PDB file of C-alpha atoms and ligand atoms in Angstrom:
ATOM      1  CA  MET A   1      -0.536 -20.527 -18.598  1.00 79.00           C
ATOM      2  CA  LYS A   2      -3.113 -18.131 -20.133  1.00 92.00           C
ATOM      3  CA  ALA A   3      -2.942 -15.050 -18.072  1.00 98.00           C
ATOM      4  CA  GLN A   4      -0.860 -12.139 -19.000  1.00 98.00           C
ATOM      5  CA  ILE A   5       1.609 -11.147 -15.769  1.00 98.00           C
ATOM      6  CA  ILE A   6       0.954  -7.776 -14.450  1.00 98.00           C
ATOM      7  CA  ASP A   7       4.793  -6.819 -13.738  1.00 98.00           C
ATOM      8  CA  GLY A   8       4.486  -4.685 -10.955  1.00 98.00           C
ATOM      9  CA  LYS A   9       8.266  -4.578 -10.487  1.00 98.00           C
ATOM     10  CA  SER A  10       8.835  -2.793 -13.658  1.00 98.00           C
ATOM     11  CA  ILE A  11       5.551  -0.526 -13.339  1.00 98.00           C
ATOM     12  CA  ALA A  12       6.754   0.498  -9.908  1.00 98.00           C
ATOM     13  CA  ALA A  13      10.314   1.212 -11.501  1.00 98.00           C
ATOM     14  CA  ARG A  14       8.784   3.577 -13.810  1.00 98.00           C
ATOM     15  CA  VAL A  15       6.715   5.546 -11.021  1.00 98.00           C
ATOM     16  CA  ARG A  16       9.772   5.649  -8.958  1.00 98.00           C
ATOM     17  CA  GLU A  17      11.609   7.193 -11.960  1.00 98.00           C
ATOM     18  CA  GLU A  18       8.998   9.579 -12.575  1.00 98.00           C
ATOM     19  CA  VAL A  19       9.338  10.773  -8.701  1.00 98.00           C
ATOM     20  CA  ARG A  20      13.195  10.989  -8.925  1.00 98.00           C
ATOM     21  CA  GLU A  21      12.707  13.185 -11.886  1.00 98.00           C
ATOM     22  CA  GLU A  22      10.259  15.468 -10.032  1.00 98.00           C
ATOM     23  CA  VAL A  23      12.783  15.547  -7.194  1.00 98.00           C
ATOM     24  CA  ALA A  24      15.630  16.470  -9.474  1.00 97.00           C
ATOM     25  CA  ALA A  25      13.580  19.398 -10.958  1.00 97.00           C
ATOM     26  CA  LEU A  26      13.209  21.058  -7.597  1.00 97.00           C
ATOM     27  CA  GLU A  27      14.809  24.309  -7.117  1.00 94.00           C
ATOM     28  CA  PRO A  28      18.368  23.599  -5.551  1.00 89.00           C
ATOM     29  CA  ARG A  29      17.904  26.170  -2.968  1.00 91.00           C
ATOM     30  CA  ASP A  30      14.667  24.631  -1.703  1.00 90.00           C
ATOM     31  CA  ARG A  31      14.964  21.756   0.939  1.00 93.00           C
ATOM     32  CA  PRO A  32      14.238  18.278  -0.330  1.00 96.00           C
ATOM     33  CA  PRO A  33      11.320  16.358   0.404  1.00 98.00           C
ATOM     34  CA  GLY A  34      11.766  14.380   3.522  1.00 98.00           C
ATOM     35  CA  LEU A  35      10.214  11.206   4.855  1.00 98.00           C
ATOM     36  CA  ALA A  36      10.580  10.104   8.602  1.00 98.00           C
ATOM     37  CA  VAL A  37       9.762   6.415   9.217  1.00 98.00           C
ATOM     38  CA  ILE A  38       9.318   4.798  12.705  1.00 98.00           C
ATOM     39  CA  LEU A  39       9.710   1.041  13.311  1.00 98.00           C
ATOM     40  CA  VAL A  40       9.017  -0.268  16.649  1.00 98.00           C
ATOM     41  CA  GLY A  41      10.122  -3.564  17.743  1.00 98.00           C
ATOM     42  CA  ASP A  42      12.082  -6.182  15.674  1.00 96.00           C
ATOM     43  CA  ASP A  43       9.385  -7.707  13.617  1.00 96.00           C
ATOM     44  CA  PRO A  44      11.420  -9.389  10.638  1.00 94.00           C
ATOM     45  CA  ALA A  45       8.796  -8.714   7.838  1.00 93.00           C
ATOM     46  CA  SER A  46       8.627  -5.155   8.965  1.00 97.00           C
ATOM     47  CA  GLN A  47      12.393  -4.646   9.067  1.00 97.00           C
ATOM     48  CA  VAL A  48      12.217  -5.766   5.371  1.00 95.00           C
ATOM     49  CA  TYR A  49       9.512  -3.317   4.233  1.00 96.00           C
ATOM     50  CA  VAL A  50      10.944  -0.270   6.247  1.00 98.00           C
ATOM     51  CA  ARG A  51      14.459  -0.854   4.790  1.00 98.00           C
ATOM     52  CA  SER A  52      13.023  -1.152   1.199  1.00 97.00           C
ATOM     53  CA  LYS A  53      11.154   2.153   1.958  1.00 98.00           C
ATOM     54  CA  GLY A  54      14.412   3.971   2.987  1.00 98.00           C
ATOM     55  CA  LYS A  55      16.364   2.721  -0.020  1.00 98.00           C
ATOM     56  CA  ALA A  56      13.518   3.774  -2.304  1.00 98.00           C
ATOM     57  CA  CYS A  57      13.650   7.133  -0.831  1.00 98.00           C
ATOM     58  CA  GLU A  58      17.437   7.459  -1.205  1.00 98.00           C
ATOM     59  CA  GLU A  59      17.130   6.547  -4.884  1.00 98.00           C
ATOM     60  CA  ALA A  60      14.640   9.073  -5.527  1.00 98.00           C
ATOM     61  CA  GLY A  61      16.411  11.998  -3.968  1.00 98.00           C
ATOM     62  CA  ILE A  62      13.918  12.190  -0.975  1.00 98.00           C
ATOM     63  CA  HIS A  63      15.672  12.599   2.170  1.00 98.00           C
ATOM     64  CA  SER A  64      14.510   9.973   4.807  1.00 98.00           C
ATOM     65  CA  ILE A  65      15.400   8.905   8.300  1.00 98.00           C
ATOM     66  CA  THR A  66      14.433   5.489   9.891  1.00 98.00           C
ATOM     67  CA  GLU A  67      14.131   5.444  13.590  1.00 98.00           C
ATOM     68  CA  THR A  68      14.036   2.070  15.181  1.00 98.00           C
ATOM     69  CA  LEU A  69      12.627   2.253  18.775  1.00 98.00           C
ATOM     70  CA  PRO A  70      12.528  -0.962  21.201  1.00 98.00           C
ATOM     71  CA  ALA A  71       9.447  -3.042  21.624  1.00 98.00           C
ATOM     72  CA  SER A  72       9.315  -1.745  25.095  1.00 98.00           C
ATOM     73  CA  VAL A  73       9.085   1.939  24.260  1.00 98.00           C
ATOM     74  CA  SER A  74       5.816   3.592  25.972  1.00 98.00           C
ATOM     75  CA  GLU A  75       3.027   5.058  24.161  1.00 98.00           C
ATOM     76  CA  SER A  76       3.751   8.340  25.644  1.00 98.00           C
ATOM     77  CA  GLN A  77       7.258   8.072  24.456  1.00 98.00           C
ATOM     78  CA  LEU A  78       6.140   7.323  20.790  1.00 98.00           C
ATOM     79  CA  LEU A  79       3.690  10.212  21.022  1.00 98.00           C
ATOM     80  CA  GLU A  80       6.394  12.571  22.007  1.00 98.00           C
ATOM     81  CA  ARG A  81       8.466  11.510  19.070  1.00 98.00           C
ATOM     82  CA  ILE A  82       5.756  12.009  16.858  1.00 98.00           C
ATOM     83  CA  ALA A  83       4.918  15.392  18.086  1.00 98.00           C
ATOM     84  CA  GLN A  84       8.601  16.620  17.276  1.00 98.00           C
ATOM     85  CA  LEU A  85       8.337  15.175  13.875  1.00 98.00           C
ATOM     86  CA  ASN A  86       4.967  16.993  13.422  1.00 98.00           C
ATOM     87  CA  ARG A  87       6.649  20.281  14.127  1.00 98.00           C
ATOM     88  CA  ASP A  88       9.980  19.539  12.250  1.00 98.00           C
ATOM     89  CA  GLU A  89       9.803  21.085   8.760  1.00 97.00           C
ATOM     90  CA  THR A  90      12.598  18.949   7.189  1.00 97.00           C
ATOM     91  CA  PHE A  91      10.013  16.022   7.190  1.00 98.00           C
ATOM     92  CA  HIS A  92       6.754  16.273   4.940  1.00 98.00           C
ATOM     93  CA  GLY A  93       5.833  12.799   5.743  1.00 98.00           C
ATOM     94  CA  ILE A  94       5.704  10.678   8.827  1.00 98.00           C
ATOM     95  CA  LEU A  95       5.066   6.806   8.639  1.00 98.00           C
ATOM     96  CA  VAL A  96       4.776   4.688  11.666  1.00 98.00           C
ATOM     97  CA  GLN A  97       5.304   1.039  10.271  1.00 98.00           C
ATOM     98  CA  LEU A  98       2.427  -1.315  11.475  1.00 97.00           C
ATOM     99  CA  PRO A  99       1.625  -3.497  13.171  1.00 97.00           C
ATOM    100  CA  LEU A 100       2.393  -1.982  16.649  1.00 98.00           C
ATOM    101  CA  PRO A 101       3.394  -3.667  19.881  1.00 98.00           C
ATOM    102  CA  LYS A 102       0.065  -4.766  21.818  1.00 98.00           C
ATOM    103  CA  HIS A 103       0.567  -2.282  24.832  1.00 98.00           C
ATOM    104  CA  ILE A 104       0.364   0.678  22.088  1.00 98.00           C
ATOM    105  CA  ASN A 105      -3.069   1.733  20.813  1.00 98.00           C
ATOM    106  CA  THR A 106      -2.543   2.034  17.101  1.00 98.00           C
ATOM    107  CA  GLU A 107      -5.519   4.452  16.596  1.00 98.00           C
ATOM    108  CA  THR A 108      -4.037   6.898  18.817  1.00 98.00           C
ATOM    109  CA  ILE A 109      -0.809   6.715  17.264  1.00 99.00           C
ATOM    110  CA  ILE A 110      -2.385   7.220  13.767  1.00 98.00           C
ATOM    111  CA  GLU A 111      -4.572  10.203  15.157  1.00 98.00           C
ATOM    112  CA  SER A 112      -1.227  11.983  16.630  1.00 99.00           C
ATOM    113  CA  ILE A 113       0.239  12.245  13.146  1.00 99.00           C
ATOM    114  CA  THR A 114      -0.561  15.576  11.623  1.00 98.00           C
ATOM    115  CA  PRO A 115      -2.773  14.943   8.713  1.00 98.00           C
ATOM    116  CA  GLU A 116      -0.753  16.887   6.229  1.00 98.00           C
ATOM    117  CA  LYS A 117       2.185  14.573   6.836  1.00 98.00           C
ATOM    118  CA  ASP A 118      -0.004  11.282   7.026  1.00 98.00           C
ATOM    119  CA  VAL A 119       1.489   9.753   3.813  1.00 98.00           C
ATOM    120  CA  ASP A 120      -0.106   6.582   4.599  1.00 98.00           C
ATOM    121  CA  CYS A 121      -3.524   7.969   4.539  1.00 98.00           C
ATOM    122  CA  PHE A 122      -4.668   6.277   7.850  1.00 98.00           C
ATOM    123  CA  HIS A 123      -5.655   9.489   9.869  1.00 98.00           C
ATOM    124  CA  PRO A 124      -9.545   9.651  10.081  1.00 98.00           C
ATOM    125  CA  PHE A 125      -9.393  13.243   8.451  1.00 98.00           C
ATOM    126  CA  ASN A 126      -7.702  11.504   5.395  1.00 98.00           C
ATOM    127  CA  VAL A 127      -9.826   8.352   5.463  1.00 98.00           C
ATOM    128  CA  GLY A 128     -12.781  10.729   5.625  1.00 98.00           C
ATOM    129  CA  ARG A 129     -11.812  12.693   2.711  1.00 98.00           C
ATOM    130  CA  LEU A 130     -11.196   9.490   0.599  1.00 98.00           C
ATOM    131  CA  ALA A 131     -14.673   8.274   1.360  1.00 97.00           C
ATOM    132  CA  MET A 132     -16.164  11.232   0.635  1.00 97.00           C
ATOM    133  CA  GLY A 133     -14.358  11.112  -2.957  1.00 96.00           C
ATOM    134  CA  ALA A 134     -12.262  14.353  -2.294  1.00 97.00           C
ATOM    135  CA  PRO A 135      -8.863  12.412  -1.358  1.00 97.00           C
ATOM    136  CA  ILE A 136      -6.004  14.420  -0.161  1.00 98.00           C
ATOM    137  CA  PHE A 137      -3.872  11.263  -0.008  1.00 98.00           C
ATOM    138  CA  GLU A 138      -4.451   7.855  -1.136  1.00 98.00           C
ATOM    139  CA  PRO A 139      -3.213   4.970   0.973  1.00 98.00           C
ATOM    140  CA  ALA A 140      -0.245   3.438  -0.769  1.00 98.00           C
ATOM    141  CA  THR A 141      -1.382  -0.238  -1.338  1.00 98.00           C
ATOM    142  CA  PRO A 142      -4.768   0.492  -2.691  1.00 98.00           C
ATOM    143  CA  ALA A 143      -3.374   3.379  -4.938  1.00 98.00           C
ATOM    144  CA  GLY A 144      -0.781   1.104  -6.143  1.00 98.00           C
ATOM    145  CA  ILE A 145      -3.198  -1.425  -7.529  1.00 99.00           C
ATOM    146  CA  MET A 146      -5.375   1.589  -9.002  1.00 98.00           C
ATOM    147  CA  GLU A 147      -1.945   2.532 -10.619  1.00 98.00           C
ATOM    148  CA  LEU A 148      -1.210  -1.080 -11.889  1.00 98.00           C
ATOM    149  CA  LEU A 149      -4.640  -1.185 -13.546  1.00 98.00           C
ATOM    150  CA  LYS A 150      -4.281   2.348 -15.257  1.00 98.00           C
ATOM    151  CA  ARG A 151      -0.826   1.518 -16.405  1.00 98.00           C
ATOM    152  CA  GLN A 152      -2.008  -1.926 -17.703  1.00 98.00           C
ATOM    153  CA  ASN A 153      -4.932  -0.177 -19.583  1.00 98.00           C
ATOM    154  CA  ILE A 154      -7.477  -2.352 -17.642  1.00 98.00           C
ATOM    155  CA  SER A 155     -10.390  -0.070 -17.193  1.00 98.00           C
ATOM    156  CA  PRO A 156     -12.665  -0.865 -14.088  1.00 98.00           C
ATOM    157  CA  VAL A 157     -15.532   1.200 -15.546  1.00 98.00           C
ATOM    158  CA  GLY A 158     -18.800  -0.767 -15.226  1.00 98.00           C
ATOM    159  CA  LYS A 159     -16.929  -3.945 -14.037  1.00 98.00           C
ATOM    160  CA  HIS A 160     -17.809  -6.102 -11.141  1.00 99.00           C
ATOM    161  CA  ALA A 161     -14.798  -5.790  -8.571  1.00 99.00           C
ATOM    162  CA  VAL A 162     -14.664  -8.177  -5.851  1.00 99.00           C
ATOM    163  CA  ILE A 163     -12.276  -7.564  -2.880  1.00 98.00           C
ATOM    164  CA  VAL A 164     -11.466 -10.520  -0.502  1.00 98.00           C
ATOM    165  CA  GLY A 165     -10.777  -8.822   2.734  1.00 98.00           C
ATOM    166  CA  ARG A 166     -11.995  -5.416   4.531  1.00 98.00           C
ATOM    167  CA  SER A 167      -8.897  -4.204   6.388  1.00 98.00           C
ATOM    168  CA  ASN A 168      -8.493  -0.630   6.966  1.00 97.00           C
ATOM    169  CA  ILE A 169      -5.101  -0.814   5.121  1.00 97.00           C
ATOM    170  CA  VAL A 170      -6.208  -2.396   1.781  1.00 98.00           C
ATOM    171  CA  GLY A 171      -9.790  -3.881   1.479  1.00 98.00           C
ATOM    172  CA  LYS A 172     -11.892  -0.712   2.624  1.00 98.00           C
ATOM    173  CA  PRO A 173      -9.801   2.158   0.991  1.00 98.00           C
ATOM    174  CA  LEU A 174      -9.570   0.121  -2.252  1.00 98.00           C
ATOM    175  CA  ALA A 175     -13.657  -0.148  -2.326  1.00 98.00           C
ATOM    176  CA  ASN A 176     -13.498   3.510  -1.786  1.00 98.00           C
ATOM    177  CA  LEU A 177     -11.273   4.015  -4.810  1.00 98.00           C
ATOM    178  CA  LEU A 178     -12.862   1.630  -7.165  1.00 98.00           C
ATOM    179  CA  MET A 179     -16.248   2.948  -6.594  1.00 98.00           C
ATOM    180  CA  GLN A 180     -15.297   6.691  -7.043  1.00 97.00           C
ATOM    181  CA  LYS A 181     -17.177   8.305 -10.010  1.00 96.00           C
ATOM    182  CA  HIS A 182     -13.679   8.851 -11.872  1.00 96.00           C
ATOM    183  CA  PRO A 183     -12.665   7.908 -15.343  1.00 96.00           C
ATOM    184  CA  HIS A 184     -10.425   5.367 -14.016  1.00 96.00           C
ATOM    185  CA  ALA A 185     -12.480   3.966 -11.432  1.00 98.00           C
ATOM    186  CA  ASN A 186     -16.286   3.801 -11.527  1.00 98.00           C
ATOM    187  CA  ALA A 187     -16.503  -0.084 -10.764  1.00 98.00           C
ATOM    188  CA  VAL A 188     -19.375  -1.890  -9.001  1.00 98.00           C
ATOM    189  CA  VAL A 189     -17.753  -3.068  -5.733  1.00 98.00           C
ATOM    190  CA  THR A 190     -18.491  -6.096  -3.539  1.00 98.00           C
ATOM    191  CA  VAL A 191     -16.216  -6.445  -0.397  1.00 98.00           C
ATOM    192  CA  ALA A 192     -16.242 -10.077   0.925  1.00 98.00           C
ATOM    193  CA  HIS A 193     -14.595 -11.383   4.029  1.00 96.00           C
ATOM    194  CA  SER A 194     -14.122 -13.934   6.634  1.00 93.00           C
ATOM    195  CA  ALA A 195     -17.653 -14.032   7.800  1.00 94.00           C
ATOM    196  CA  VAL A 196     -18.791 -15.776   4.514  1.00 93.00           C
ATOM    197  CA  GLY A 197     -18.634 -19.497   4.593  1.00 91.00           C
ATOM    198  CA  ASP A 198     -18.461 -19.870   1.013  1.00 96.00           C
ATOM    199  CA  ILE A 199     -16.686 -17.021  -0.616  1.00 97.00           C
ATOM    200  CA  SER A 200     -16.322 -18.647  -4.187  1.00 98.00           C
ATOM    201  CA  ARG A 201     -20.159 -17.475  -4.825  1.00 97.00           C
ATOM    202  CA  PHE A 202     -18.596 -13.946  -4.802  1.00 98.00           C
ATOM    203  CA  THR A 203     -15.209 -14.531  -6.418  1.00 98.00           C
ATOM    204  CA  ARG A 204     -16.579 -16.480  -9.357  1.00 98.00           C
ATOM    205  CA  GLN A 205     -18.605 -13.007 -10.420  1.00 98.00           C
ATOM    206  CA  ALA A 206     -15.500 -10.999 -10.318  1.00 99.00           C
ATOM    207  CA  ASP A 207     -14.353  -9.091 -13.426  1.00 99.00           C
ATOM    208  CA  ILE A 208     -11.739  -7.966 -10.988  1.00 99.00           C
ATOM    209  CA  LEU A 209     -10.674 -10.078  -7.951  1.00 99.00           C
ATOM    210  CA  VAL A 210      -8.638  -8.396  -5.487  1.00 99.00           C
ATOM    211  CA  ALA A 211      -7.277 -11.035  -2.778  1.00 98.00           C
ATOM    212  CA  ALA A 212      -6.306  -9.157   0.641  1.00 98.00           C
ATOM    213  CA  ILE A 213      -7.038 -11.337   3.202  1.00 97.00           C
ATOM    214  CA  GLY A 214      -3.789 -12.887   4.568  1.00 97.00           C
ATOM    215  CA  GLN A 215      -4.378 -16.451   3.860  1.00 97.00           C
ATOM    216  CA  PRO A 216      -1.948 -18.354   1.963  1.00 98.00           C
ATOM    217  CA  GLU A 217      -3.318 -19.404  -1.452  1.00 98.00           C
ATOM    218  CA  LEU A 218      -7.045 -19.273  -0.242  1.00 98.00           C
ATOM    219  CA  ILE A 219      -8.200 -18.369  -3.678  1.00 98.00           C
ATOM    220  CA  ARG A 220      -8.175 -21.305  -5.992  1.00 98.00           C
ATOM    221  CA  GLY A 221      -8.374 -21.756  -9.595  1.00 98.00           C
ATOM    222  CA  ASP A 222     -12.018 -22.801  -9.606  1.00 98.00           C
ATOM    223  CA  MET A 223     -13.050 -19.433  -7.646  1.00 98.00           C
ATOM    224  CA  VAL A 224     -11.676 -17.319 -10.557  1.00 98.00           C
ATOM    225  CA  LYS A 225     -13.984 -16.367 -13.173  1.00 98.00           C
ATOM    226  CA  GLU A 226     -12.701 -17.076 -17.024  1.00 98.00           C
ATOM    227  CA  GLY A 227     -10.699 -14.193 -18.171  1.00 98.00           C
ATOM    228  CA  ALA A 228     -10.931 -12.107 -14.742  1.00 98.00           C
ATOM    229  CA  VAL A 229      -8.240  -9.754 -13.640  1.00 99.00           C
ATOM    230  CA  VAL A 230      -6.702 -11.244 -10.605  1.00 99.00           C
ATOM    231  CA  ILE A 231      -4.720  -8.769  -8.126  1.00 99.00           C
ATOM    232  CA  ASP A 232      -2.958 -10.706  -5.276  1.00 98.00           C
ATOM    233  CA  VAL A 233      -2.260  -8.458  -2.322  1.00 98.00           C
ATOM    234  CA  GLY A 234      -1.086 -11.512  -0.004  1.00 98.00           C
ATOM    235  CA  VAL A 235       2.453 -11.797   1.352  1.00 96.00           C
ATOM    236  CA  ASN A 236       2.686 -14.888   3.319  1.00 97.00           C
ATOM    237  CA  ARG A 237       5.541 -16.616   4.853  1.00 95.00           C
ATOM    238  CA  VAL A 238       5.205 -20.580   4.326  1.00 96.00           C
ATOM    239  CA  GLU A 239       7.774 -23.173   5.608  1.00 96.00           C
ATOM    240  CA  ALA A 240       9.933 -24.197   2.754  1.00 96.00           C
ATOM    241  CA  PRO A 241      13.351 -26.474   2.472  1.00 97.00           C
ATOM    242  CA  ASN A 242      15.383 -23.559   1.610  1.00 97.00           C
ATOM    243  CA  PRO A 243      18.349 -21.605   3.516  1.00 96.00           C
ATOM    244  CA  LYS A 244      15.793 -19.030   4.541  1.00 94.00           C
ATOM    245  CA  GLY A 245      13.440 -21.708   5.536  1.00 96.00           C
ATOM    246  CA  TYR A 246      10.242 -19.903   4.130  1.00 96.00           C
ATOM    247  CA  ARG A 247       9.029 -18.721   0.720  1.00 95.00           C
ATOM    248  CA  LEU A 248       6.581 -16.045   0.051  1.00 96.00           C
ATOM    249  CA  VAL A 249       3.160 -16.986  -1.341  1.00 98.00           C
ATOM    250  CA  GLY A 250       0.225 -14.765  -2.083  1.00 98.00           C
ATOM    251  CA  ASP A 251      -3.498 -15.249  -1.252  1.00 98.00           C
ATOM    252  CA  VAL A 252      -3.900 -16.677  -4.567  1.00 98.00           C
ATOM    253  CA  ALA A 253      -2.872 -19.959  -5.807  1.00 98.00           C
ATOM    254  CA  PHE A 254      -0.996 -18.334  -8.509  1.00 98.00           C
ATOM    255  CA  GLU A 255      -0.506 -21.462 -11.055  1.00 98.00           C
ATOM    256  CA  GLU A 256      -4.273 -22.577 -10.818  1.00 98.00           C
ATOM    257  CA  ALA A 257      -5.573 -19.034 -11.216  1.00 98.00           C
ATOM    258  CA  ALA A 258      -3.141 -18.215 -13.990  1.00 98.00           C
ATOM    259  CA  GLU A 259      -5.173 -20.818 -16.096  1.00 98.00           C
ATOM    260  CA  LYS A 260      -8.288 -19.000 -15.752  1.00 98.00           C
ATOM    261  CA  ALA A 261      -7.424 -15.318 -15.409  1.00 98.00           C
ATOM    262  CA  GLY A 262      -6.750 -12.777 -18.225  1.00 98.00           C
ATOM    263  CA  TYR A 263      -4.310 -10.783 -16.132  1.00 98.00           C
ATOM    264  CA  ILE A 264      -2.787 -11.818 -12.735  1.00 98.00           C
ATOM    265  CA  THR A 265      -0.375 -10.175 -10.464  1.00 98.00           C
ATOM    266  CA  PRO A 266       2.750 -12.358  -8.946  1.00 98.00           C
ATOM    267  CA  VAL A 267       4.023 -12.449  -5.466  1.00 98.00           C
ATOM    268  CA  PRO A 268       6.581 -11.252  -5.096  1.00 97.00           C
ATOM    269  CA  GLY A 269       6.804  -8.688  -7.852  1.00 98.00           C
ATOM    270  CA  GLY A 270       3.298  -7.585  -8.332  1.00 98.00           C
ATOM    271  CA  VAL A 271       1.481  -5.129  -5.719  1.00 98.00           C
ATOM    272  CA  GLY A 272       4.350  -4.927  -3.330  1.00 97.00           C
ATOM    273  CA  PRO A 273       6.770  -2.744  -5.080  1.00 98.00           C
ATOM    274  CA  MET A 274       3.706  -0.424  -6.158  1.00 98.00           C
ATOM    275  CA  THR A 275       3.171   0.149  -2.349  1.00 98.00           C
ATOM    276  CA  ILE A 276       6.585   1.856  -1.911  1.00 98.00           C
ATOM    277  CA  ALA A 277       6.380   3.563  -5.294  1.00 98.00           C
ATOM    278  CA  MET A 278       3.193   5.198  -4.064  1.00 98.00           C
ATOM    279  CA  LEU A 279       4.439   6.099  -0.890  1.00 98.00           C
ATOM    280  CA  LEU A 280       7.310   8.208  -2.679  1.00 98.00           C
ATOM    281  CA  LYS A 281       4.296   9.956  -4.706  1.00 98.00           C
ATOM    282  CA  ASN A 282       2.399  10.700  -1.391  1.00 98.00           C
ATOM    283  CA  THR A 283       5.448  11.986   0.061  1.00 98.00           C
ATOM    284  CA  MET A 284       6.083  14.342  -2.830  1.00 98.00           C
ATOM    285  CA  LYS A 285       2.276  15.436  -2.636  1.00 98.00           C
ATOM    286  CA  ALA A 286       2.838  16.185   0.933  1.00 98.00           C
ATOM    287  CA  TYR A 287       6.013  18.194   0.089  1.00 98.00           C
ATOM    288  CA  ARG A 288       4.176  20.314  -2.372  1.00 98.00           C
ATOM    289  CA  LEU A 289       1.254  20.857   0.076  1.00 97.00           C
ATOM    290  CA  GLN A 290       3.454  22.074   2.678  1.00 97.00           C
ATOM    291  CA  MET A 291       5.897  23.965   0.474  1.00 95.00           C
ATOM    292  CA  GLY A 292       2.914  25.853  -1.186  1.00 88.00           C
TER     293      GLY A 292
HETATM  294  N1  GUN B 301       2.146  -2.491   7.396  1.00 91.17           N
HETATM  295  C1  GUN B 301       1.661  -3.046   6.325  1.00 91.17           C
HETATM  296  N2  GUN B 301       1.434  -2.317   5.399  1.00 91.17           N
HETATM  297  C2  GUN B 301       1.781  -0.972   5.900  1.00 91.17           C
HETATM  298  C3  GUN B 301       1.695   0.243   5.239  1.00 91.17           C
HETATM  299  O1  GUN B 301       1.339   0.574   4.093  1.00 91.17           O
HETATM  300  N3  GUN B 301       1.929   1.160   6.154  1.00 91.17           N
HETATM  301  C4  GUN B 301       2.441   1.223   7.418  1.00 91.17           C
HETATM  302  N4  GUN B 301       2.825   2.276   8.135  1.00 91.17           N
HETATM  303  N5  GUN B 301       2.434  -0.016   7.962  1.00 91.17           N
HETATM  304  C5  GUN B 301       2.196  -0.930   7.074  1.00 91.17           C
END
């Protein structure tokens, strides 16, 4: 293997430790930062993510609750609970885990969270601020990718970043972050997606290649430019003959891509841990905004 591994797990541990120190340095008489997480239904992957978020909060000294609501909960019941949390001063961040059941309108729910508690940065107000280059929050996964690059001393300035995938959670906001006129951004950005027949004509031009399309091992070795930085956002469960019955693979065929790339993130242990670390940072930011 040629590529250097970007160790998201240890970088995320450092970020989490920094947040823990920041929380520990708060005045004891002030209430601690608080995060409310709502999970609707029993999607196994979402359950894992939500549990990890709760555990990370606890370790950092952030007060957190996780409310699990049945998949049958009505949209108006969910809206009522969010309205209560919007008013509740013990919670500075509110996160509704996605995806939501089909009968609930995701946009309606996202827009019901007050923007100053929107630690996911999914509310149109916060998305707009980000697009204008004046973000209040940055969404956790794209922010985690920017942080990985920064802490690995990889400068995106003037580089061609190709993002495969245009989701609201990763592709679009990451494009905004990478193109910002900022000393740790300033890249030239291409967003490729499922409407392109042969995405390799784009991926092969990438100095920084980000795969966030949710297709197991879509990016093969021959689609990667020599020396590129490969960031794999995919977390796909594929059948495997082990006790769990599955294993996790990214959107990148790791072994092949690692023969070409200069740097590469593993799955698991790359981008995933950063998402949680950046959520903690956003919760601290929300706390500071609300506490003045
Ligand atoms: N589902 C997958 N990623 C995320 C995330 O970052 N936030 C929320 N709320 N749901 C998700």
